[in-house]
PDB file of C-alpha atoms in Angstrom:
ATOM      1  CA  UNK A   1     -69.760 -89.789 145.304  1.00 89.00           C
ATOM      2  CA  UNK A   2     -68.584 -93.516 145.898  1.00 90.00           C
ATOM      3  CA  UNK A   3     -66.901 -94.977 142.296  1.00 92.00           C
ATOM      4  CA  UNK A   4     -66.071 -98.494 141.752  1.00 91.00           C
ATOM      5  CA  UNK A   5     -62.311 -99.042 141.803  1.00 89.00           C
ATOM      6  CA  UNK A   6     -62.362-101.305 138.980  1.00 89.00           C
ATOM      7  CA  UNK A   7     -64.065 -99.482 136.297  1.00 90.00           C
ATOM      8  CA  UNK A   8     -64.415 -96.230 137.536  1.00 91.00           C
ATOM      9  CA  UNK A   9     -67.683 -95.820 137.051  1.00 92.00           C
ATOM     10  CA  UNK A  10     -69.776 -93.611 139.709  1.00 92.00           C
ATOM     11  CA  UNK A  11     -72.201 -93.290 141.876  1.00 92.00           C
ATOM     12  CA  UNK A  12     -74.305 -91.266 144.201  1.00 92.00           C
ATOM     13  CA  UNK A  13     -74.879 -93.156 147.550  1.00 91.00           C
ATOM     14  CA  UNK A  14     -72.455 -96.936 148.867  1.00 90.00           C
ATOM     15  CA  UNK A  15     -76.067 -98.941 149.128  1.00 90.00           C
ATOM     16  CA  UNK A  16     -76.458 -97.862 145.024  1.00 89.00           C
ATOM     17  CA  UNK A  17     -73.055 -99.126 144.215  1.00 89.00           C
ATOM     18  CA  UNK A  18     -73.319-102.423 145.503  1.00 88.00           C
ATOM     19  CA  UNK A  19     -76.587-102.944 144.584  1.00 89.00           C
ATOM     20  CA  UNK A  20     -76.750-102.010 140.598  1.00 86.00           C
ATOM     21  CA  UNK A  21     -72.954-102.758 140.256  1.00 87.00           C
ATOM     22  CA  UNK A  22     -71.884-105.795 142.438  1.00 85.00           C
ATOM     23  CA  UNK A  23     -70.075-107.487 140.415  1.00 87.00           C
ATOM     24  CA  UNK A  24     -68.556-104.945 138.082  1.00 91.00           C
ATOM     25  CA  UNK A  25     -68.927-106.531 134.878  1.00 91.00           C
ATOM     26  CA  UNK A  26     -65.367-105.194 134.155  1.00 92.00           C
ATOM     27  CA  UNK A  27     -64.946-107.397 137.387  1.00 91.00           C
ATOM     28  CA  UNK A  28     -66.538-110.325 136.661  1.00 91.00           C
ATOM     29  CA  UNK A  29     -64.927-109.779 133.330  1.00 91.00           C
ATOM     30  CA  UNK A  30     -61.361-110.223 134.316  1.00 92.00           C
ATOM     31  CA  UNK A  31     -62.312-113.014 136.809  1.00 91.00           C
ATOM     32  CA  UNK A  32     -63.180-114.730 133.507  1.00 92.00           C
ATOM     33  CA  UNK A  33     -60.173-113.804 131.538  1.00 94.00           C
ATOM     34  CA  UNK A  34     -58.171-115.412 134.645  1.00 94.00           C
ATOM     35  CA  UNK A  35     -60.198-118.525 135.385  1.00 93.00           C
ATOM     36  CA  UNK A  36     -59.503-119.134 131.642  1.00 93.00           C
ATOM     37  CA  UNK A  37     -55.863-118.694 131.170  1.00 94.00           C
ATOM     38  CA  UNK A  38     -56.388-121.169 134.289  1.00 94.00           C
ATOM     39  CA  UNK A  39     -57.977-123.709 132.840  1.00 92.00           C
ATOM     40  CA  UNK A  40     -56.092-123.334 128.752  1.00 92.00           C
ATOM     41  CA  UNK A  41     -52.418-124.141 131.920  1.00 93.00           C
ATOM     42  CA  UNK A  42     -53.964-127.456 134.594  1.00 93.00           C
ATOM     43  CA  UNK A  43     -56.422-129.101 132.063  1.00 91.00           C
ATOM     44  CA  UNK A  44     -53.892-128.914 128.269  1.00 91.00           C
ATOM     45  CA  UNK A  45     -50.945-127.489 129.122  1.00 92.00           C
ATOM     46  CA  UNK A  46     -51.094-124.408 126.714  1.00 93.00           C
ATOM     47  CA  UNK A  47     -49.477-120.760 127.828  1.00 94.00           C
ATOM     48  CA  UNK A  48     -50.326-117.981 126.098  1.00 95.00           C
ATOM     49  CA  UNK A  49     -47.224-117.459 123.909  1.00 95.00           C
ATOM     50  CA  UNK A  50     -47.255-120.993 122.881  1.00 95.00           C
ATOM     51  CA  UNK A  51     -46.562-122.081 119.314  1.00 96.00           C
ATOM     52  CA  UNK A  52     -48.237-125.969 118.731  1.00 94.00           C
ATOM     53  CA  UNK A  53     -51.216-127.784 115.967  1.00 94.00           C
ATOM     54  CA  UNK A  54     -54.795-127.105 115.532  1.00 93.00           C
ATOM     55  CA  UNK A  55     -54.717-130.866 115.706  1.00 93.00           C
ATOM     56  CA  UNK A  56     -57.305-130.610 112.417  1.00 91.00           C
ATOM     57  CA  UNK A  57     -55.466-128.808 110.251  1.00 92.00           C
ATOM     58  CA  UNK A  58     -51.529-130.161 111.573  1.00 92.00           C
ATOM     59  CA  UNK A  59     -50.746-125.516 110.863  1.00 93.00           C
ATOM     60  CA  UNK A  60     -48.964-124.751 113.215  1.00 96.00           C
ATOM     61  CA  UNK A  61     -49.586-122.127 115.768  1.00 96.00           C
ATOM     62  CA  UNK A  62     -49.034-119.929 118.220  1.00 96.00           C
ATOM     63  CA  UNK A  63     -51.911-119.275 121.236  1.00 96.00           C
ATOM     64  CA  UNK A  64     -51.791-115.302 121.998  1.00 96.00           C
ATOM     65  CA  UNK A  65     -55.169-115.394 124.033  1.00 96.00           C
ATOM     66  CA  UNK A  66     -57.672-116.873 125.009  1.00 95.00           C
ATOM     67  CA  UNK A  67     -61.851-116.125 125.065  1.00 93.00           C
ATOM     68  CA  UNK A  68     -63.410-117.557 128.166  1.00 91.00           C
ATOM     69  CA  UNK A  69     -66.239-119.895 127.567  1.00 83.00           C
ATOM     70  CA  UNK A  70     -69.663-118.020 127.657  1.00 81.00           C
ATOM     71  CA  UNK A  71     -70.982-120.199 131.298  1.00 79.00           C
ATOM     72  CA  UNK A  72     -67.582-120.948 133.724  1.00 75.00           C
ATOM     73  CA  UNK A  73     -68.673-124.302 132.983  1.00 80.00           C
ATOM     74  CA  UNK A  74     -67.819-124.224 128.712  1.00 84.00           C
ATOM     75  CA  UNK A  75     -64.186-124.764 127.704  1.00 86.00           C
ATOM     76  CA  UNK A  76     -62.526-121.819 126.362  1.00 90.00           C
ATOM     77  CA  UNK A  77     -61.653-120.314 122.663  1.00 92.00           C
ATOM     78  CA  UNK A  78     -57.907-120.085 122.432  1.00 94.00           C
ATOM     79  CA  UNK A  79     -57.046-117.164 120.680  1.00 96.00           C
ATOM     80  CA  UNK A  80     -54.354-118.127 117.857  1.00 95.00           C
ATOM     81  CA  UNK A  81     -52.699-116.674 114.685  1.00 96.00           C
ATOM     82  CA  UNK A  82     -50.681-118.995 112.489  1.00 95.00           C
ATOM     83  CA  UNK A  83     -46.876-118.849 113.366  1.00 94.00           C
ATOM     84  CA  UNK A  84     -44.277-116.128 112.797  1.00 91.00           C
ATOM     85  CA  UNK A  85     -46.799-114.536 111.887  1.00 93.00           C
ATOM     86  CA  UNK A  86     -47.720-111.157 113.401  1.00 93.00           C
ATOM     87  CA  UNK A  87     -50.470-111.177 115.552  1.00 93.00           C
ATOM     88  CA  UNK A  88     -53.144-108.556 113.506  1.00 93.00           C
ATOM     89  CA  UNK A  89     -57.618-108.947 113.800  1.00 93.00           C
ATOM     90  CA  UNK A  90     -57.151-109.959 111.142  1.00 94.00           C
ATOM     91  CA  UNK A  91     -54.987-112.565 111.910  1.00 94.00           C
ATOM     92  CA  UNK A  92     -56.401-113.631 114.867  1.00 95.00           C
ATOM     93  CA  UNK A  93     -59.041-117.439 114.055  1.00 94.00           C
ATOM     94  CA  UNK A  94     -60.283-118.925 117.860  1.00 93.00           C
ATOM     95  CA  UNK A  95     -60.006-122.814 118.150  1.00 92.00           C
ATOM     96  CA  UNK A  96     -61.508-124.821 121.494  1.00 91.00           C
ATOM     97  CA  UNK A  97     -58.345-125.911 123.500  1.00 88.00           C
ATOM     98  CA  UNK A  98     -59.010-129.054 122.859  1.00 88.00           C
ATOM     99  CA  UNK A  99     -58.757-128.679 118.913  1.00 91.00           C
ATOM    100  CA  UNK A 100     -54.857-127.911 120.051  1.00 90.00           C
ATOM    101  CA  UNK A 101     -51.769-129.699 120.252  1.00 88.00           C
TER     102      UNK A 101
END
Protein backbone atom coordinates (compact mmCIF):
# COMPACT_ATOMS: atom_id res chain seq x y z
CA UNK A 1 0.00 0.00 0.00
CA UNK A 2 1.10 3.52 -0.80
CA UNK A 3 -0.29 6.51 1.05
CA UNK A 4 -0.51 10.13 -0.04
CA UNK A 5 1.56 12.13 2.46
CA UNK A 6 -0.81 15.09 2.30
CA UNK A 7 -4.30 13.61 2.59
CA UNK A 8 -3.68 10.02 3.66
CA UNK A 9 -5.54 8.37 0.78
CA UNK A 10 -4.23 4.87 0.14
CA UNK A 11 -3.41 3.20 -3.19
CA UNK A 12 -2.46 -0.39 -3.98
CA UNK A 13 0.51 0.55 -6.15
CA UNK A 14 2.82 3.51 -6.53
CA UNK A 15 1.81 3.87 -10.17
CA UNK A 16 -1.88 4.21 -9.18
CA UNK A 17 -0.94 6.89 -6.70
CA UNK A 18 0.96 8.78 -9.40
CA UNK A 19 -1.59 8.26 -12.18
CA UNK A 20 -4.78 8.94 -10.25
CA UNK A 21 -3.72 11.28 -7.48
CA UNK A 22 -1.10 13.72 -8.72
CA UNK A 23 -1.52 16.46 -7.94
CA UNK A 24 -3.30 15.64 -4.68
CA UNK A 25 -6.51 17.72 -4.49
CA UNK A 26 -5.77 18.68 -0.88
CA UNK A 27 -2.21 19.75 -1.71
CA UNK A 28 -3.45 21.70 -4.73
CA UNK A 29 -6.03 23.55 -2.60
CA UNK A 30 -3.35 24.37 -0.01
CA UNK A 31 -1.06 25.67 -2.76
CA UNK A 32 -3.79 27.86 -4.22
CA UNK A 33 -4.66 29.24 -0.76
CA UNK A 34 -1.01 30.12 -0.07
CA UNK A 35 -0.75 31.79 -3.48
CA UNK A 36 -3.87 33.85 -2.72
CA UNK A 37 -2.33 34.99 0.59
CA UNK A 38 0.87 36.01 -1.24
CA UNK A 39 -1.12 37.93 -3.86
CA UNK A 40 -3.14 39.68 -1.16
CA UNK A 41 0.08 40.79 0.51
CA UNK A 42 2.02 41.61 -2.66
CA UNK A 43 -0.62 43.26 -4.86
CA UNK A 44 -2.82 44.98 -2.28
CA UNK A 45 -0.61 45.23 0.81
CA UNK A 46 -3.18 43.42 2.95
CA UNK A 47 -2.73 40.59 5.47
CA UNK A 48 -5.07 38.29 7.33
CA UNK A 49 -5.86 40.10 10.59
CA UNK A 50 -5.65 43.60 9.07
CA UNK A 51 -8.42 46.10 9.60
CA UNK A 52 -9.40 48.04 6.48
CA UNK A 53 -12.44 49.59 4.79
CA UNK A 54 -14.81 48.42 2.09
CA UNK A 55 -14.51 51.09 -0.61
CA UNK A 56 -18.19 51.06 -1.59
CA UNK A 57 -19.61 51.48 1.93
CA UNK A 58 -16.78 52.82 4.06
CA UNK A 59 -17.45 50.04 6.56
CA UNK A 60 -14.47 49.10 8.70
CA UNK A 61 -13.77 45.37 8.50
CA UNK A 62 -11.25 42.77 9.64
CA UNK A 63 -9.75 40.32 7.13
CA UNK A 64 -10.15 36.77 8.47
CA UNK A 65 -9.25 34.65 5.43
CA UNK A 66 -8.77 34.68 1.69
CA UNK A 67 -10.32 32.45 -0.96
CA UNK A 68 -8.38 31.78 -4.15
CA UNK A 69 -10.01 32.66 -7.46
CA UNK A 70 -11.48 29.92 -9.64
CA UNK A 71 -8.20 29.96 -11.58
CA UNK A 72 -4.71 31.18 -10.71
CA UNK A 73 -5.28 34.29 -12.85
CA UNK A 74 -8.47 35.39 -11.07
CA UNK A 75 -8.37 37.90 -8.24
CA UNK A 76 -8.68 36.29 -4.79
CA UNK A 77 -11.70 37.07 -2.64
CA UNK A 78 -11.13 38.45 0.82
CA UNK A 79 -13.21 36.96 3.63
CA UNK A 80 -14.04 39.58 6.26
CA UNK A 81 -16.19 40.34 9.27
CA UNK A 82 -17.18 43.76 10.64
CA UNK A 83 -14.26 45.18 12.63
CA UNK A 84 -14.32 44.26 16.31
CA UNK A 85 -16.96 41.56 15.85
CA UNK A 86 -16.53 37.85 16.51
CA UNK A 87 -15.63 35.71 13.49
CA UNK A 88 -18.69 33.51 12.98
CA UNK A 89 -19.96 31.87 9.77
CA UNK A 90 -23.03 34.13 9.81
CA UNK A 91 -20.94 37.31 9.88
CA UNK A 92 -18.45 36.29 7.17
CA UNK A 93 -18.68 38.14 3.88
CA UNK A 94 -16.45 38.20 0.82
CA UNK A 95 -15.25 40.93 -1.49
CA UNK A 96 -12.70 41.10 -4.27
CA UNK A 97 -9.34 42.18 -2.82
CA UNK A 98 -9.38 45.33 -4.97
CA UNK A 99 -12.53 46.57 -3.22
CA UNK A 100 -10.79 47.05 0.14
CA UNK A 101 -8.39 49.81 1.30
